[in-house]
Tab-separated table of C-alpha atoms in Angstrom:
chain	number	residue	atom	x	y	z
A	26	MET	CA	-80.625	30.697	-47.503
A	27	SER	CA	-81.725	27.291	-49.112
A	28	GLU	CA	-83.008	28.600	-52.560
A	29	ALA	CA	-80.751	30.908	-54.923
A	30	LEU	CA	-82.237	34.674	-54.403
A	31	THR	CA	-81.500	36.914	-57.891
A	32	LEU	CA	-81.061	40.669	-57.936
A	33	HIS	CA	-81.079	42.676	-61.073
A	34	PHE	CA	-79.980	46.435	-61.616
A	35	ASP	CA	-79.727	48.877	-64.199
A	36	VAL	CA	-77.392	51.245	-63.860
A	37	ASN	CA	-77.811	53.955	-65.692
A	38	GLY	CA	-74.579	55.801	-67.993
A	39	GLU	CA	-76.413	58.885	-68.024
A	40	ASP	CA	-75.924	60.671	-64.604
A	41	PHE	CA	-72.392	60.020	-62.608
A	42	THR	CA	-73.498	61.625	-59.501
A	43	SER	CA	-76.297	59.291	-58.829
A	44	ALA	CA	-73.455	56.174	-60.036
A	45	GLY	CA	-73.419	53.375	-57.139
A	46	GLN	CA	-76.967	53.419	-56.552
A	47	ALA	CA	-77.028	49.972	-57.819
A	48	SER	CA	-74.527	48.873	-55.066
A	49	VAL	CA	-76.043	50.575	-52.083
A	50	ARG	CA	-79.335	48.512	-52.739
A	51	PHE	CA	-77.414	45.538	-53.303
A	52	LYS	CA	-75.667	46.335	-49.292
A	53	LYS	CA	-78.859	46.964	-48.360
A	54	ASN	CA	-80.503	43.362	-49.442
A	55	MET	CA	-77.495	41.695	-48.047
A	56	ARG	CA	-77.661	42.963	-45.043
A	57	GLU	CA	-81.194	42.056	-44.914
A	58	LEU	CA	-79.988	38.818	-45.777
A	59	GLY	CA	-77.893	38.493	-42.659
A	60	VAL	CA	-74.674	37.862	-44.505
A	61	ASP	CA	-71.276	38.569	-42.592
A	62	PRO	CA	-70.666	42.704	-42.749
A	63	GLU	CA	-66.774	42.144	-44.083
A	64	ILE	CA	-68.580	39.798	-47.021
A	65	ILE	CA	-70.763	42.523	-47.533
A	66	ARG	CA	-68.246	45.353	-47.699
A	67	ARG	CA	-65.821	43.270	-50.070
A	68	ALA	CA	-68.681	42.840	-52.275
A	69	SER	CA	-70.367	45.776	-52.379
A	70	ILE	CA	-67.024	47.548	-52.747
A	71	ALA	CA	-66.022	45.139	-55.921
A	72	MET	CA	-70.020	45.613	-57.336
A	73	TYR	CA	-69.278	49.564	-57.159
A	74	GLU	CA	-66.122	49.716	-58.749
A	75	GLY	CA	-67.804	47.877	-61.860
A	76	GLU	CA	-71.258	50.058	-61.894
A	77	ILE	CA	-68.253	53.146	-62.094
A	78	ASN	CA	-66.803	51.716	-64.715
A	79	MET	CA	-69.749	51.399	-66.760
A	80	VAL	CA	-71.064	53.994	-66.457
A	81	ILE	CA	-67.373	55.769	-67.387
A	82	HIS	CA	-66.390	53.793	-70.141
A	83	ALA	CA	-69.894	51.557	-71.078
A	84	HIS	CA	-72.655	54.039	-70.637
A	85	GLY	CA	-73.989	52.255	-68.317
A	86	GLY	CA	-75.325	48.177	-68.341
A	87	VAL	CA	-76.799	45.868	-66.121
A	88	ALA	CA	-75.901	44.137	-62.977
A	89	ASP	CA	-77.533	40.378	-62.074
A	90	VAL	CA	-76.816	39.104	-58.944
A	91	ASN	CA	-77.307	35.691	-57.668
A	92	VAL	CA	-76.969	34.647	-53.789
A	93	THR	CA	-76.461	31.059	-52.998
A	94	GLU	CA	-75.723	29.358	-50.069
A	95	ASP	CA	-72.115	29.444	-50.775
A	96	ALA	CA	-71.418	32.330	-52.785
A	97	ILE	CA	-72.494	35.469	-53.979
A	98	GLU	CA	-71.881	35.737	-57.739
A	99	ILE	CA	-72.133	39.499	-59.485
A	100	ILE	CA	-72.095	39.536	-63.204
A	101	LEU	CA	-71.695	42.530	-64.751
A	102	THR	CA	-72.892	43.556	-68.619
A	103	ASP	CA	-72.368	45.939	-70.480
A	104	LYS	CA	-72.358	46.942	-74.274
A	105	GLY	CA	-69.210	49.336	-74.138
A	106	PRO	CA	-66.187	49.611	-76.512
A	107	GLY	CA	-64.483	46.349	-74.690
A	108	ILE	CA	-61.147	46.611	-73.262
A	109	PRO	CA	-58.509	45.768	-76.156
A	110	ASP	CA	-56.124	44.785	-73.304
A	111	ILE	CA	-57.182	43.199	-70.233
A	112	GLU	CA	-53.390	42.047	-68.723
A	113	LYS	CA	-52.908	46.095	-69.030
A	114	ALA	CA	-56.588	47.111	-67.580
A	115	MET	CA	-55.555	44.901	-64.720
A	116	GLN	CA	-52.557	46.389	-63.430
A	117	GLU	CA	-52.646	48.951	-60.745
A	118	GLY	CA	-52.309	52.465	-61.633
A	119	TYR	CA	-53.373	51.810	-65.503
A	120	SER	CA	-56.339	54.317	-66.528
A	121	THR	CA	-58.135	55.144	-69.532
A	122	ALA	CA	-60.754	57.120	-67.928
A	123	PRO	CA	-60.751	60.990	-68.894
A	124	ASP	CA	-59.857	64.607	-67.246
A	125	ASN	CA	-63.461	64.673	-66.263
A	126	ILE	CA	-63.925	61.480	-64.430
A	127	ARG	CA	-60.083	62.095	-62.845
A	128	SER	CA	-61.589	65.089	-61.164
A	129	LEU	CA	-64.187	63.429	-59.658
A	130	GLY	CA	-61.179	61.127	-57.608
A	131	PHE	CA	-61.858	58.207	-59.893
A	132	GLY	CA	-59.280	57.210	-62.977
A	133	ALA	CA	-56.585	56.319	-60.740
A	134	GLY	CA	-56.244	52.752	-62.442
A	135	MET	CA	-57.598	51.450	-59.697
A	136	GLY	CA	-61.161	49.898	-60.265
A	137	LEU	CA	-60.599	46.273	-62.081
A	138	PRO	CA	-57.683	45.426	-59.472
A	139	ASN	CA	-59.913	46.055	-56.385
A	140	MET	CA	-62.893	44.035	-58.171
A	141	LYS	CA	-59.878	41.155	-58.111
A	142	ARG	CA	-58.869	42.070	-54.606
A	143	TYR	CA	-62.590	42.268	-52.499
A	144	THR	CA	-63.752	38.787	-54.598
A	145	ASP	CA	-62.187	35.339	-54.917
A	146	GLU	CA	-62.678	34.549	-58.608
A	147	MET	CA	-62.888	37.430	-60.797
A	148	LYS	CA	-63.636	36.516	-64.716
A	149	ILE	CA	-63.611	38.758	-67.644
A	150	GLU	CA	-64.796	38.273	-70.551
A	151	SER	CA	-64.332	41.082	-73.541
A	152	THR	CA	-64.917	41.949	-77.696
A	153	VAL	CA	-64.031	44.961	-78.774
A	154	GLY	CA	-66.894	47.090	-80.245
A	155	VAL	CA	-69.006	44.337	-78.641
A	156	GLY	CA	-68.801	44.923	-74.407
A	157	THR	CA	-67.554	43.494	-71.597
A	158	THR	CA	-68.874	40.753	-68.853
A	159	VAL	CA	-67.433	40.883	-65.535
A	160	THR	CA	-68.230	38.059	-63.710
A	161	MET	CA	-67.029	38.088	-59.686
A	162	LYS	CA	-67.786	35.324	-57.058
A	163	ILE	CA	-67.585	35.689	-53.651
A	164	LYS	CA	-67.499	33.015	-51.353
A	165	LEU	CA	-69.573	32.686	-48.033
A	166	LYS	CA	-68.296	29.661	-46.851
B	2	MET	CA	-63.780	57.821	-28.959
B	3	THR	CA	-66.729	58.027	-30.808
B	4	VAL	CA	-67.355	60.589	-33.962
B	5	ALA	CA	-69.348	62.533	-31.570
B	6	GLU	CA	-66.920	63.223	-29.273
B	7	PHE	CA	-64.176	63.627	-31.925
B	8	ALA	CA	-66.394	66.597	-33.268
B	9	GLU	CA	-66.890	67.966	-29.999
B	10	LYS	CA	-63.299	67.681	-28.529
B	11	TYR	CA	-61.786	69.056	-31.541
B	12	SER	CA	-64.504	71.776	-32.551
B	13	LEU	CA	-65.373	70.209	-36.082
B	14	GLU	CA	-69.286	71.313	-37.457
B	15	VAL	CA	-71.364	68.477	-37.440
B	16	LEU	CA	-72.737	68.490	-41.406
B	17	SER	CA	-74.437	65.046	-40.871
B	18	MET	CA	-74.613	63.196	-37.945
B	19	PRO	CA	-77.282	60.409	-38.202
B	20	ASP	CA	-74.728	57.341	-35.928
B	21	PRO	CA	-73.067	59.423	-33.587
B	22	SER	CA	-72.496	57.187	-31.484
B	23	ARG	CA	-69.808	54.994	-33.812
B	24	GLU	CA	-66.424	54.150	-33.259
B	25	ILE	CA	-63.392	55.834	-34.464
B	26	LYS	CA	-60.792	52.929	-34.638
B	27	GLY	CA	-58.410	54.325	-37.190
B	28	GLY	CA	-57.819	56.702	-40.065
B	29	TYR	CA	-57.130	56.820	-44.006
B	30	MET	CA	-56.496	60.140	-45.496
B	31	GLY	CA	-57.089	59.996	-49.366
B	32	ASP	CA	-58.791	61.751	-52.171
B	33	LEU	CA	-58.562	59.131	-55.354
B	34	LEU	CA	-62.051	57.526	-54.137
B	35	SER	CA	-60.690	53.949	-55.591
B	36	TRP	CA	-57.027	54.083	-53.699
B	37	VAL	CA	-59.512	54.521	-50.318
B	38	MET	CA	-61.784	51.843	-51.388
B	39	GLY	CA	-59.118	49.601	-52.086
B	40	ARG	CA	-57.052	50.545	-48.584
B	41	ALA	CA	-59.334	52.006	-46.182
B	42	LYS	CA	-61.063	49.830	-43.585
B	43	ALA	CA	-63.952	49.794	-41.700
B	44	ASP	CA	-64.494	51.993	-39.261
B	45	GLN	CA	-62.240	53.990	-39.902
B	46	ALA	CA	-61.815	58.151	-40.059
B	47	TRP	CA	-61.357	59.065	-43.856
B	48	ILE	CA	-60.063	62.187	-44.130
B	49	THR	CA	-60.611	64.087	-47.381
B	50	ILE	CA	-60.910	67.203	-49.851
B	51	MET	CA	-63.023	65.368	-52.390
B	52	SER	CA	-66.511	67.247	-52.497
B	53	ASN	CA	-68.355	65.493	-54.445
B	54	GLN	CA	-71.392	63.357	-54.429
B	55	ASN	CA	-69.432	60.018	-54.951
B	56	ILE	CA	-67.578	60.401	-51.550
B	57	ILE	CA	-71.215	59.752	-49.451
B	58	ALA	CA	-71.776	56.194	-52.021
B	59	VAL	CA	-67.997	55.084	-51.212
B	60	ALA	CA	-68.082	56.134	-47.381
B	61	SER	CA	-71.128	54.336	-46.930
B	62	LEU	CA	-69.855	51.034	-49.003
B	63	ILE	CA	-66.242	51.129	-46.816
B	64	ASP	CA	-68.505	51.393	-44.143
B	65	VAL	CA	-65.795	54.064	-42.356
B	66	ALA	CA	-66.757	55.452	-39.114
B	67	CYS	CA	-67.161	59.249	-40.284
B	68	ILE	CA	-66.216	61.403	-43.599
B	69	ILE	CA	-64.028	64.250	-42.373
B	70	LEU	CA	-63.986	66.963	-44.995
B	71	ALA	CA	-60.547	68.830	-44.350
B	72	GLU	CA	-59.154	72.720	-45.241
B	73	ASP	CA	-62.788	74.187	-44.877
B	74	VAL	CA	-63.997	72.308	-47.956
B	75	ARG	CA	-67.755	72.655	-48.096
B	76	LEU	CA	-70.598	70.283	-49.247
B	77	ASP	CA	-73.677	70.999	-51.461
B	78	GLU	CA	-76.748	70.852	-49.775
B	79	SER	CA	-78.156	67.955	-52.259
B	80	ILE	CA	-75.052	66.147	-50.742
B	81	VAL	CA	-75.220	66.649	-47.037
B	82	GLU	CA	-78.781	65.141	-47.236
B	83	ASN	CA	-77.556	62.298	-49.146
B	84	ALA	CA	-75.268	61.515	-46.371
B	85	LYS	CA	-78.192	62.145	-43.780
B	86	ALA	CA	-80.386	59.638	-45.825
B	87	LYS	CA	-77.539	56.866	-46.194
B	88	GLY	CA	-76.967	57.210	-43.020
B	89	VAL	CA	-73.156	58.712	-43.201
B	90	ASN	CA	-71.477	61.061	-40.300
B	91	VAL	CA	-69.770	64.188	-41.921
B	92	LEU	CA	-67.912	66.396	-40.137
B	93	ALA	CA	-65.747	69.871	-41.253
B	94	ALA	CA	-62.967	70.833	-39.945
B	95	LYS	CA	-60.568	74.219	-40.579
B	96	SER	CA	-57.540	73.001	-40.114
B	97	PRO	CA	-55.503	70.805	-42.933
B	98	ALA	CA	-55.520	67.130	-43.579
B	99	PHE	CA	-52.442	66.204	-41.699
B	100	GLU	CA	-53.634	68.363	-38.253
B	101	VAL	CA	-57.109	65.946	-38.410
B	102	ALA	CA	-55.002	62.990	-38.436
B	103	CYS	CA	-52.888	64.083	-35.867
B	104	GLU	CA	-55.799	64.305	-33.595
B	105	ILE	CA	-57.133	60.954	-34.524
B	106	CYS	CA	-53.585	59.526	-34.169
B	107	HIS	CA	-53.834	61.054	-30.221
B	108	GLU	CA	-56.891	60.026	-29.567
B	109	ILE	CA	-56.866	56.517	-30.761
B	110	LYS	CA	-53.058	55.844	-29.266
């Protein structure tokens, strides 16, 4: 893995039941690269949570992945409503997900906290009315 | 104990079993998917009553040994097909989640 590998995924915001396709494909790509299974697990859960967030709140978005010798970087970008209070959004149990999403077992207010839990670095940049970019890094060494 | 052995011993219905020899090394019970993703560990049996399409992606990503649907919860055929395609073992139990948990506990001790 001397050169950086880049992957790009479009996350469809229309179909909630198929949400997770990008993460599942990402997981398969990482397996083929021979990345440590526990690192793959952490990275793909973090990416799935991000993907779900984009589907719930932002009508979808894009996921870009860069894999270098040192780390996996996942950048999730959407043109959704933005996050007014990031500190609050990071609290476990805080959720603004609608009821129909909760009935599917999401919206427990654990998405962003899980993304932080499973990654080594996480940065959220958000502007209300413009969109949100979440950058996550998982170290390979 | 493997997923196949567990299903046999406790008469669970096999809905999808692409990986019968997968070892069950523990259990986790929960229906809030993000909670499960934050707390469940690889190789555990995940007991749930949640039956929508998303449980297959969640199980695949957290790499559990199998999903065990408790309380006689059923799955749509399209979800079963998706589980088979993604290599996710799914068993169905008539008994309540707590009883399934007790059975797992009995086997992993």
